[in-house]
Coordinates of C-alpha atoms in Angstrom, one line a residue:
X1 CA -2.7 -17.9 58.3
X2 CA -2.6 -19.3 54.8
X3 CA -0.9 -22.5 54.0
X4 CA 2.2 -22.1 51.8
X5 CA 0.6 -24.2 49.0
X6 CA -2.3 -21.7 49.0
X7 CA 0.1 -18.8 48.6
X8 CA 2.0 -20.5 45.8
X9 CA -1.3 -21.3 44.0
X10 CA -2.4 -17.7 44.4
X11 CA 0.9 -16.5 43.0
X12 CA 0.7 -18.8 40.0
X13 CA -2.9 -17.8 39.3
X14 CA -1.8 -14.1 39.5
X15 CA 1.1 -14.7 37.2
X16 CA -1.1 -16.5 34.7
X17 CA -3.6 -13.6 34.8
X18 CA -0.9 -11.0 34.4
X19 CA 0.7 -12.8 31.4
X20 CA -2.8 -13.1 29.8
X21 CA -3.4 -9.4 30.2
X22 CA 0.1 -8.6 29.0
X23 CA -0.5 -10.6 25.8
X24 CA -3.8 -8.8 25.3
X25 CA -2.2 -5.4 25.7
X26 CA 0.8 -6.1 23.5
X27 CA -1.5 -7.6 20.8
X28 CA -3.6 -4.4 21.0
X29 CA -0.5 -2.3 20.6
X30 CA 0.5 -4.3 17.5
X31 CA -3.0 -4.1 16.1
X32 CA -2.9 -0.3 16.5
X33 CA 0.5 -0.2 14.7
X34 CA -1.0 -2.3 11.9
X35 CA -4.0 0.0 11.6
X36 CA -1.6 3.1 11.5
X37 CA 0.5 1.4 8.8
X38 CA -2.5 0.6 6.7
X39 CA -3.6 4.3 6.9
X40 CA -0.1 5.5 5.9
X41 CA 0.2 3.2 2.9
X42 CA 0.2 4.7 -0.6
X43 CA -0.8 1.5 -2.4
X44 CA -4.2 -0.1 -3.2
X45 CA -4.9 -3.7 -2.5
X46 CA -7.7 -5.0 -4.7
X47 CA -7.6 -8.6 -3.5
X48 CA -6.7 -8.2 0.2
X49 CA -3.7 -10.6 -0.1
X50 CA -1.1 -7.9 0.6
X51 CA -2.9 -6.3 3.5
X52 CA -3.6 -9.8 5.0
X53 CA 0.1 -10.6 4.9
X54 CA 0.9 -7.9 7.4
X55 CA 0.7 -9.6 10.7
X56 CA 0.4 -8.1 14.2
X57 CA 1.3 -10.3 17.2
X58 CA 1.7 -9.9 21.0
X59 CA 3.3 -12.1 23.5
X60 CA 4.5 -12.2 27.1
X61 CA 8.3 -12.4 27.5
X62 CA 10.5 -12.7 30.6
X63 CA 11.1 -9.0 30.4
X64 CA 7.4 -8.1 29.9
X65 CA 5.6 -8.0 26.6
X66 CA 6.6 -7.8 23.0
X67 CA 4.5 -6.6 20.1
X68 CA 5.5 -7.5 16.6
X69 CA 4.4 -6.0 13.3
X70 CA 5.8 -7.8 10.2
X71 CA 5.1 -8.0 6.5
X72 CA 5.6 -11.6 5.6
X73 CA 4.1 -11.5 2.1
X74 CA 6.3 -10.8 -1.0
X75 CA 4.1 -7.9 -2.2
X76 CA 4.1 -6.2 1.2
X77 CA 7.9 -6.3 1.4
X78 CA 8.3 -5.1 -2.2
X79 CA 6.0 -2.2 -1.6
X80 CA 7.8 -1.3 1.6
X81 CA 11.3 -1.6 0.1
X82 CA 10.6 -0.6 -3.5
X83 CA 11.7 -2.4 -6.6
X84 CA 14.3 -1.9 -9.4
X85 CA 13.1 -1.8 -13.0
X86 CA 12.2 -5.3 -14.1
X87 CA 10.5 -7.3 -16.8
X88 CA 7.2 -9.0 -16.0
X89 CA 6.4 -12.2 -18.0
X90 CA 3.4 -14.4 -17.7
X91 CA 3.4 -17.5 -15.4
X92 CA 0.3 -19.0 -17.0
X93 CA -2.7 -18.1 -19.3
X94 CA -1.0 -19.3 -22.4
X95 CA 2.0 -17.0 -22.2
X96 CA 0.0 -13.8 -22.3
X97 CA -0.4 -11.1 -19.7
X98 CA -3.9 -9.6 -19.4
X99 CA -4.5 -6.2 -17.6
X100 CA -6.9 -3.3 -17.6
X101 CA -5.8 0.2 -18.5
X102 CA -7.5 3.2 -19.8
X103 CA -10.9 1.6 -19.5
X104 CA -10.0 -1.3 -21.8
X105 CA -8.4 -4.7 -21.6
X106 CA -4.8 -5.1 -23.0
X107 CA -2.7 -8.2 -23.7
X108 CA 1.1 -8.5 -23.8
X109 CA 3.7 -11.2 -23.9
X110 CA 5.9 -9.1 -21.5
X111 CA 5.9 -5.7 -19.8
X112 CA 8.9 -3.6 -18.8
X113 CA 8.0 -2.3 -15.3
X114 CA 9.8 0.9 -14.4
X115 CA 10.2 -0.1 -10.7
X116 CA 8.6 1.4 -7.7
X117 CA 9.8 3.9 -5.0
X118 CA 9.9 2.6 -1.5
X119 CA 6.8 3.2 0.6
X120 CA 7.9 2.7 4.3
X121 CA 4.3 2.5 5.5
X122 CA 5.4 0.2 8.4
X123 CA 7.5 3.0 9.9
X124 CA 4.5 5.3 10.2

């Protein structure tokens, strides 16, 4: 017959293994949700900053596992919730905005942005 300390050690090892696998499974579920959200999006991300701000995490909890998908970057949230019309002014570059449009480069001191419709890609 096993000693009580052996049984406790086995139970603790089993619990640790179960928690590890639960974290792996919930992280995989969150990653799948992130991939689905990225497919559903209607926006382009030239630099990768916005896409990289969408985080998927998985963790073990006392009730089981918890998968979390969150957009913690300003652009990701703006794209999801939409924006009201607003004026864009330069933050640097000598007080001038530079952007490409119609195959050419344009400069402006300010731009009146019409706003954007919400794109609830995280709900996909």
